[in-house]
PDB file of C-alpha atoms in Angstrom:
ATOM      1  CA  GLY A   1      -0.168   0.148  -0.430  1.00 59.00           C
ATOM      2  CA  ALA A   2       0.890   3.283  -0.417  1.00 64.00           C
ATOM      3  CA  VAL A   3       3.475   5.050   1.796  1.00 89.00           C
ATOM      4  CA  VAL A   4       3.313   8.790   0.602  1.00 94.00           C
ATOM      5  CA  SER A   5      -0.778   9.684   0.680  1.00 94.00           C
ATOM      6  CA  GLN A   6      -1.039  12.930  -1.034  1.00 95.00           C
ATOM      7  CA  HIS A   7      -4.434  15.238  -1.181  1.00 96.00           C
ATOM      8  CA  PRO A   8      -6.380  16.106  -3.117  1.00 97.00           C
ATOM      9  CA  SER A   9      -5.707  14.075  -6.077  1.00 96.00           C
ATOM     10  CA  ARG A  10      -7.509  16.849  -8.669  1.00 96.00           C
ATOM     11  CA  VAL A  11      -8.104  20.329  -7.546  1.00 97.00           C
ATOM     12  CA  ILE A  12      -9.933  22.590  -9.323  1.00 97.00           C
ATOM     13  CA  CYS A  13      -9.737  26.411  -8.231  1.00 96.00           C
ATOM     14  CA  LYS A  14     -10.969  29.635  -9.621  1.00 97.00           C
ATOM     15  CA  SER A  15      -8.221  32.185 -10.876  1.00 97.00           C
ATOM     16  CA  GLY A  16      -6.532  34.904  -8.363  1.00 97.00           C
ATOM     17  CA  THR A  17      -7.936  32.090  -4.588  1.00 97.00           C
ATOM     18  CA  SER A  18      -5.226  29.834  -3.410  1.00 97.00           C
ATOM     19  CA  VAL A  19      -5.532  26.393  -2.824  1.00 98.00           C
ATOM     20  CA  LYS A  20      -3.399  23.723  -0.410  1.00 97.00           C
ATOM     21  CA  ILE A  21      -2.366  19.915  -1.767  1.00 98.00           C
ATOM     22  CA  GLU A  22      -1.075  17.590   1.721  1.00 97.00           C
ATOM     23  CA  CYS A  23       2.579  15.167   1.436  1.00 96.00           C
ATOM     24  CA  ARG A  24       1.940  12.944   4.295  1.00 95.00           C
ATOM     25  CA  SER A  25       4.232  10.247   4.793  1.00 94.00           C
ATOM     26  CA  LEU A  26       1.575   6.834   6.534  1.00 92.00           C
ATOM     27  CA  ASP A  27       4.065   5.267   8.662  1.00 88.00           C
ATOM     28  CA  PHE A  28       7.625   6.770   9.049  1.00 90.00           C
ATOM     29  CA  GLN A  29       9.356   9.969   9.955  1.00 89.00           C
ATOM     30  CA  ALA A  30       9.615  12.002   7.108  1.00 89.00           C
ATOM     31  CA  THR A  31      12.634  14.889   7.315  1.00 85.00           C
ATOM     32  CA  THR A  32      13.172  15.971   3.895  1.00 89.00           C
ATOM     33  CA  MET A  33       9.937  15.578   1.563  1.00 93.00           C
ATOM     34  CA  PHE A  34      10.494  16.862  -2.010  1.00 94.00           C
ATOM     35  CA  TRP A  35       7.802  19.099  -4.038  1.00 97.00           C
ATOM     36  CA  TYR A  36       7.908  18.499  -7.884  1.00 96.00           C
ATOM     37  CA  ARG A  37       5.945  20.076 -10.375  1.00 97.00           C
ATOM     38  CA  GLN A  38       5.656  18.132 -13.565  1.00 95.00           C
ATOM     39  CA  PHE A  39       3.807  19.938 -17.491  1.00 90.00           C
ATOM     40  CA  PRO A  40       2.354  16.943 -19.775  1.00 87.00           C
ATOM     41  CA  LYS A  41       4.537  14.847 -21.775  1.00 85.00           C
ATOM     42  CA  LYS A  42       7.845  16.774 -19.503  1.00 89.00           C
ATOM     43  CA  SER A  43       9.413  15.376 -16.705  1.00 91.00           C
ATOM     44  CA  LEU A  44       9.245  16.198 -13.365  1.00 93.00           C
ATOM     45  CA  MET A  45      11.079  19.191 -12.245  1.00 95.00           C
ATOM     46  CA  LEU A  46      12.175  19.788  -8.325  1.00 95.00           C
ATOM     47  CA  MET A  47      10.139  22.892  -7.134  1.00 96.00           C
ATOM     48  CA  ALA A  48      11.785  22.691  -3.372  1.00 95.00           C
ATOM     49  CA  THR A  49      13.393  20.320  -0.303  1.00 93.00           C
ATOM     50  CA  SER A  50      11.282  20.649   2.473  1.00 89.00           C
ATOM     51  CA  ASN A  51      12.768  20.553   5.794  1.00 86.00           C
ATOM     52  CA  GLU A  52      11.147  19.829   8.990  1.00 84.00           C
ATOM     53  CA  GLY A  53      10.852  22.578  10.910  1.00 82.00           C
ATOM     54  CA  SER A  54      13.204  24.642   8.532  1.00 85.00           C
ATOM     55  CA  LYS A  55      12.191  26.899   5.661  1.00 88.00           C
ATOM     56  CA  ALA A  56      12.288  25.207   2.315  1.00 93.00           C
ATOM     57  CA  THR A  57      14.889  24.841  -0.070  1.00 93.00           C
ATOM     58  CA  TYR A  58      13.866  26.264  -3.026  1.00 95.00           C
ATOM     59  CA  GLU A  59      14.835  25.787  -6.497  1.00 95.00           C
ATOM     60  CA  GLN A  60      16.343  28.926  -9.105  1.00 94.00           C
ATOM     61  CA  GLY A  61      13.228  30.103 -10.905  1.00 94.00           C
ATOM     62  CA  VAL A  62      10.372  28.929  -8.440  1.00 96.00           C
ATOM     63  CA  GLU A  63       8.889  31.851  -6.801  1.00 95.00           C
ATOM     64  CA  LYS A  64       8.802  31.761  -2.446  1.00 94.00           C
ATOM     65  CA  ASP A  65       5.466  33.142  -2.195  1.00 95.00           C
ATOM     66  CA  LYS A  66       3.870  31.874  -5.140  1.00 96.00           C
ATOM     67  CA  PHE A  67       4.376  28.310  -3.602  1.00 97.00           C
ATOM     68  CA  LEU A  68       4.552  28.073  -0.005  1.00 96.00           C
ATOM     69  CA  ILE A  69       6.024  24.957   1.706  1.00 95.00           C
ATOM     70  CA  ASN A  70       5.210  24.359   5.094  1.00 91.00           C
ATOM     71  CA  HIS A  71       6.661  21.249   6.654  1.00 89.00           C
ATOM     72  CA  ALA A  72       4.951  21.285   9.997  1.00 82.00           C
ATOM     73  CA  SER A  73       5.574  17.734  10.706  1.00 89.00           C
ATOM     74  CA  LEU A  74       7.637  14.800  10.502  1.00 90.00           C
ATOM     75  CA  THR A  75       4.507  13.048   8.387  1.00 93.00           C
ATOM     76  CA  LEU A  76       3.117  16.392   7.060  1.00 94.00           C
ATOM     77  CA  SER A  77       4.596  18.837   4.211  1.00 94.00           C
ATOM     78  CA  THR A  78       1.823  21.419   2.091  1.00 96.00           C
ATOM     79  CA  LEU A  79       2.363  22.943  -0.988  1.00 97.00           C
ATOM     80  CA  THR A  80       0.292  25.947  -1.418  1.00 97.00           C
ATOM     81  CA  VAL A  81      -0.025  27.523  -4.656  1.00 98.00           C
ATOM     82  CA  THR A  82      -1.354  31.650  -4.315  1.00 97.00           C
ATOM     83  CA  SER A  83      -3.492  33.318  -6.209  1.00 97.00           C
ATOM     84  CA  ALA A  84      -3.298  30.881  -8.576  1.00 97.00           C
ATOM     85  CA  HIS A  85      -3.856  31.621 -12.253  1.00 96.00           C
ATOM     86  CA  PRO A  86      -3.867  28.697 -15.367  1.00 96.00           C
ATOM     87  CA  GLU A  87       0.033  29.148 -15.740  1.00 95.00           C
ATOM     88  CA  ASP A  88       0.098  27.036 -12.746  1.00 96.00           C
ATOM     89  CA  SER A  89      -2.699  24.295 -14.015  1.00 96.00           C
ATOM     90  CA  SER A  90       0.052  22.028 -13.866  1.00 96.00           C
ATOM     91  CA  PHE A  91       0.283  17.735 -11.612  1.00 96.00           C
ATOM     92  CA  TYR A  92       2.634  18.216  -8.797  1.00 97.00           C
ATOM     93  CA  ILE A  93       3.590  15.232  -6.732  1.00 96.00           C
ATOM     94  CA  CYS A  94       5.700  15.511  -3.044  1.00 96.00           C
ATOM     95  CA  SER A  95       7.988  12.901  -2.161  1.00 94.00           C
ATOM     96  CA  ALA A  96       8.764  11.735   0.915  1.00 92.00           C
ATOM     97  CA  ARG A  97      12.626  10.460   2.302  1.00 88.00           C
ATOM     98  CA  ARG A  98      12.887   7.787   4.855  1.00 82.00           C
ATOM     99  CA  GLY A  99      15.737   8.776   7.809  1.00 76.00           C
ATOM    100  CA  SER A 100      18.622  10.118   6.327  1.00 73.00           C
ATOM    101  CA  SER A 101      20.313  10.920   3.171  1.00 69.00           C
ATOM    102  CA  GLY A 102      20.378   7.835   0.616  1.00 69.00           C
ATOM    103  CA  ASN A 103      17.846   6.038   1.885  1.00 75.00           C
ATOM    104  CA  THR A 104      15.098   5.174   0.110  1.00 79.00           C
ATOM    105  CA  ILE A 105      12.057   8.007  -1.271  1.00 85.00           C
ATOM    106  CA  TYR A 106       8.675   7.179  -1.660  1.00 89.00           C
ATOM    107  CA  PHE A 107       6.189   9.291  -3.885  1.00 92.00           C
ATOM    108  CA  GLY A 108       2.992  10.760  -3.818  1.00 93.00           C
ATOM    109  CA  GLU A 109       0.183   9.705  -6.079  1.00 93.00           C
ATOM    110  CA  GLY A 110       0.505  13.202  -7.427  1.00 95.00           C
ATOM    111  CA  SER A 111      -2.368  16.104  -7.585  1.00 96.00           C
ATOM    112  CA  TRP A 112      -3.928  17.427 -10.311  1.00 96.00           C
ATOM    113  CA  LEU A 113      -4.518  21.398 -10.498  1.00 97.00           C
ATOM    114  CA  THR A 114      -6.383  22.777 -12.554  1.00 97.00           C
ATOM    115  CA  VAL A 115      -6.914  26.946 -12.215  1.00 97.00           C
ATOM    116  CA  VAL A 116      -9.838  28.287 -13.949  1.00 97.00           C
TER     117      VAL A 116
ATOM    118  CA  SER B   1      17.025  21.890 -11.805  1.00 45.00           C
ATOM    119  CA  GLN B   2      17.174  18.850 -14.804  1.00 51.00           C
ATOM    120  CA  GLN B   3      19.677  17.303 -14.246  1.00 57.00           C
ATOM    121  CA  GLY B   4      19.434  13.915 -15.989  1.00 63.00           C
ATOM    122  CA  GLU B   5      19.319  13.230 -20.010  1.00 70.00           C
ATOM    123  CA  GLU B   6      17.519  10.580 -21.292  1.00 74.00           C
ATOM    124  CA  ASP B   7      17.972   9.221 -24.427  1.00 77.00           C
ATOM    125  CA  PRO B   8      16.157   7.924 -26.331  1.00 83.00           C
ATOM    126  CA  GLN B   9      13.403  10.559 -26.130  1.00 89.00           C
ATOM    127  CA  ALA B  10      10.860   8.320 -27.427  1.00 92.00           C
ATOM    128  CA  LEU B  11      11.181   4.610 -28.802  1.00 94.00           C
ATOM    129  CA  SER B  12       8.841   2.762 -30.580  1.00 95.00           C
ATOM    130  CA  ILE B  13       8.840  -0.815 -30.527  1.00 96.00           C
ATOM    131  CA  GLN B  14       7.538  -4.620 -31.968  1.00 97.00           C
ATOM    132  CA  GLU B  15       5.986  -6.461 -28.121  1.00 97.00           C
ATOM    133  CA  GLY B  16       8.085  -9.089 -27.509  1.00 97.00           C
ATOM    134  CA  GLU B  17      11.249  -7.144 -28.118  1.00 97.00           C
ATOM    135  CA  ASN B  18      14.020  -5.578 -26.278  1.00 97.00           C
ATOM    136  CA  ALA B  19      13.871  -2.064 -25.191  1.00 97.00           C
ATOM    137  CA  THR B  20      16.749  -0.166 -24.128  1.00 96.00           C
ATOM    138  CA  MET B  21      16.687   3.343 -22.335  1.00 95.00           C
ATOM    139  CA  ASN B  22      19.448   5.180 -21.162  1.00 95.00           C
ATOM    140  CA  CYS B  23      20.082   8.157 -18.913  1.00 93.00           C
ATOM    141  CA  SER B  24      23.267  10.508 -18.161  1.00 93.00           C
ATOM    142  CA  TYR B  25      24.037  12.478 -15.556  1.00 92.00           C
ATOM    143  CA  LYS B  26      26.394  15.473 -14.077  1.00 90.00           C
ATOM    144  CA  THR B  27      27.113  15.349 -10.156  1.00 89.00           C
ATOM    145  CA  SER B  28      28.894  12.642  -8.142  1.00 90.00           C
ATOM    146  CA  ILE B  29      25.490  10.099  -6.562  1.00 91.00           C
ATOM    147  CA  ASN B  30      24.222   7.951  -3.687  1.00 90.00           C
ATOM    148  CA  ASN B  31      22.188   6.164  -5.625  1.00 92.00           C
ATOM    149  CA  LEU B  32      20.415   6.177  -9.062  1.00 93.00           C
ATOM    150  CA  GLN B  33      16.834   4.904  -9.645  1.00 93.00           C
ATOM    151  CA  TRP B  34      14.110   4.536 -13.113  1.00 95.00           C
ATOM    152  CA  TYR B  35      10.394   4.756 -12.665  1.00 94.00           C
ATOM    153  CA  ARG B  36       7.570   4.731 -14.767  1.00 95.00           C
ATOM    154  CA  GLN B  37       4.549   6.604 -15.391  1.00 94.00           C
ATOM    155  CA  ASN B  38       1.479   6.164 -17.178  1.00 91.00           C
ATOM    156  CA  SER B  39      -0.061   8.969 -18.766  1.00 85.00           C
ATOM    157  CA  GLY B  40      -1.669  11.451 -16.564  1.00 81.00           C
ATOM    158  CA  ARG B  41      -0.753   8.769 -13.200  1.00 86.00           C
ATOM    159  CA  GLY B  42       1.794   8.406 -10.686  1.00 88.00           C
ATOM    160  CA  LEU B  43       5.257   7.095 -10.620  1.00 91.00           C
ATOM    161  CA  VAL B  44       5.699   3.464 -10.178  1.00 90.00           C
ATOM    162  CA  HIS B  45       9.479   2.555  -8.746  1.00 90.00           C
ATOM    163  CA  LEU B  46      10.649  -0.174 -10.887  1.00 94.00           C
ATOM    164  CA  ILE B  47      14.276  -0.375  -8.987  1.00 94.00           C
ATOM    165  CA  LEU B  48      17.569   1.293  -7.637  1.00 93.00           C
ATOM    166  CA  ILE B  49      20.629   0.841  -8.014  1.00 95.00           C
ATOM    167  CA  ARG B  50      23.295   2.307  -5.831  1.00 93.00           C
ATOM    168  CA  SER B  51      26.715   4.477  -6.848  1.00 93.00           C
ATOM    169  CA  ASN B  52      28.887   1.206  -5.738  1.00 95.00           C
ATOM    170  CA  GLU B  53      26.332  -1.211  -8.086  1.00 97.00           C
ATOM    171  CA  ARG B  54      27.711  -1.697 -11.442  1.00 97.00           C
ATOM    172  CA  GLU B  55      24.097  -3.799 -12.812  1.00 98.00           C
ATOM    173  CA  LYS B  56      21.235  -5.109 -11.294  1.00 97.00           C
ATOM    174  CA  HIS B  57      18.778  -7.561 -12.166  1.00 97.00           C
ATOM    175  CA  SER B  58      14.463  -7.277 -11.259  1.00 96.00           C
ATOM    176  CA  GLY B  59      12.408  -9.880 -13.777  1.00 97.00           C
ATOM    177  CA  ARG B  60      12.453  -8.157 -16.896  1.00 98.00           C
ATOM    178  CA  LEU B  61      14.401  -5.982 -16.058  1.00 98.00           C
ATOM    179  CA  ARG B  62      18.469  -4.509 -15.899  1.00 98.00           C
ATOM    180  CA  VAL B  63      19.602  -1.896 -15.115  1.00 98.00           C
ATOM    181  CA  THR B  64      23.322  -0.794 -15.109  1.00 98.00           C
ATOM    182  CA  LEU B  65      25.522   2.216 -13.385  1.00 98.00           C
ATOM    183  CA  ASP B  66      28.927   3.209 -15.174  1.00 97.00           C
ATOM    184  CA  THR B  67      29.706   5.780 -12.501  1.00 95.00           C
ATOM    185  CA  SER B  68      32.700   6.933 -14.248  1.00 95.00           C
ATOM    186  CA  LYS B  69      31.136   7.410 -17.252  1.00 95.00           C
ATOM    187  CA  LYS B  70      28.063   8.543 -14.573  1.00 95.00           C
ATOM    188  CA  SER B  71      25.534   6.873 -17.346  1.00 95.00           C
ATOM    189  CA  SER B  72      22.981   4.339 -16.407  1.00 96.00           C
ATOM    190  CA  SER B  73      21.086   1.595 -18.647  1.00 97.00           C
ATOM    191  CA  LEU B  74      17.513   0.430 -18.676  1.00 97.00           C
ATOM    192  CA  LEU B  75      16.816  -2.729 -20.466  1.00 98.00           C
ATOM    193  CA  ILE B  76      13.015  -4.245 -20.453  1.00 98.00           C
ATOM    194  CA  THR B  77      13.773  -7.497 -22.100  1.00 98.00           C
ATOM    195  CA  ALA B  78      10.467  -9.167 -23.994  1.00 98.00           C
ATOM    196  CA  SER B  79       8.121  -6.061 -24.050  1.00 97.00           C
ATOM    197  CA  ARG B  80       4.835  -6.233 -23.803  1.00 97.00           C
ATOM    198  CA  ALA B  81       2.075  -3.678 -24.686  1.00 96.00           C
ATOM    199  CA  ALA B  82       1.639  -3.183 -20.675  1.00 95.00           C
ATOM    200  CA  ASP B  83       5.088  -1.879 -20.402  1.00 97.00           C
ATOM    201  CA  THR B  84       3.862   1.500 -23.214  1.00 97.00           C
ATOM    202  CA  ALA B  85       5.116   4.099 -20.837  1.00 96.00           C
ATOM    203  CA  SER B  86       6.523   6.513 -19.696  1.00 95.00           C
ATOM    204  CA  TYR B  87      10.607   6.383 -18.558  1.00 96.00           C
ATOM    205  CA  PHE B  88      12.630   8.502 -16.140  1.00 95.00           C
ATOM    206  CA  CYS B  89      15.383   8.110 -14.007  1.00 95.00           C
ATOM    207  CA  ALA B  90      15.830   9.755 -10.508  1.00 93.00           C
ATOM    208  CA  THR B  91      19.771  10.944  -9.399  1.00 92.00           C
ATOM    209  CA  ASP B  92      19.915  10.619  -5.943  1.00 89.00           C
ATOM    210  CA  GLU B  93      22.297  13.392  -4.829  1.00 85.00           C
ATOM    211  CA  ARG B  94      24.645  14.249  -2.572  1.00 78.00           C
ATOM    212  CA  ASP B  95      23.203  17.094  -1.446  1.00 77.00           C
ATOM    213  CA  ASP B  96      19.839  15.022  -0.845  1.00 79.00           C
ATOM    214  CA  LYS B  97      18.692  15.881  -4.062  1.00 86.00           C
ATOM    215  CA  ILE B  98      16.375  13.858  -6.609  1.00 88.00           C
ATOM    216  CA  ILE B  99      16.576  14.694  -9.841  1.00 91.00           C
ATOM    217  CA  PHE B 100      14.497  13.924 -12.534  1.00 93.00           C
ATOM    218  CA  GLY B 101      15.650  13.237 -15.802  1.00 91.00           C
ATOM    219  CA  LYS B 102      13.404  14.180 -19.353  1.00 91.00           C
ATOM    220  CA  GLY B 103      12.366  10.655 -19.749  1.00 92.00           C
ATOM    221  CA  THR B 104      11.954   8.426 -22.763  1.00 94.00           C
ATOM    222  CA  ARG B 105       8.686   7.850 -24.432  1.00 94.00           C
ATOM    223  CA  LEU B 106       8.382   3.953 -24.575  1.00 96.00           C
ATOM    224  CA  HIS B 107       5.831   2.592 -26.937  1.00 97.00           C
ATOM    225  CA  ILE B 108       4.618  -1.101 -27.193  1.00 97.00           C
ATOM    226  CA  LEU B 109       3.489  -1.890 -30.966  1.00 95.00           C
ATOM    227  CA  PRO B 110       1.312  -4.919 -31.020  1.00 90.00           C
TER     228      PRO B 110
END
């Protein structure tokens, strides 16, 4: 069964609103979680690395104020897309690392965001 | 950032043939993983190969890793229609990032 749960799997929101996507590790503590974005027929682009109890590390070109990441506990990281625009429509996937660097990572099932 | 380069970007083969996909990367890694993704779906983990390993098998899958050339290959033997999907390599980097390659779209022809 899934060890990383992502919710919601699909969400439609209106332009200008904010939407939150949750990523939970179900049976392990995840010090580090990763958020990716994927456009149709493209690969996964790393947006940010989320570390429990500290600020997320964003990749170059990713707007911190646009994509708010909170990793408040060892089992939950959230991605909030603020003031969403149609160009934010995409597939967002999270992953969680079990333990320290080099250990196994697990991916959520992804969340389809459509901004209308 | 995107560092992996898959080769080829797209591959069409007849059912029953073998499919080979290659991946190159740029930095030092802890391990390299291969994933499959069906259209519009999440990722399916296929195999992980550690930086001190050279070859690994899992069913019809064979993965090689050459750290001196910073490259890996995924071989799927006796392909089936259900193997039609996109395949990605992902490098687990020393700075704790997981970076994906651009992927290969594999299409198995009946």
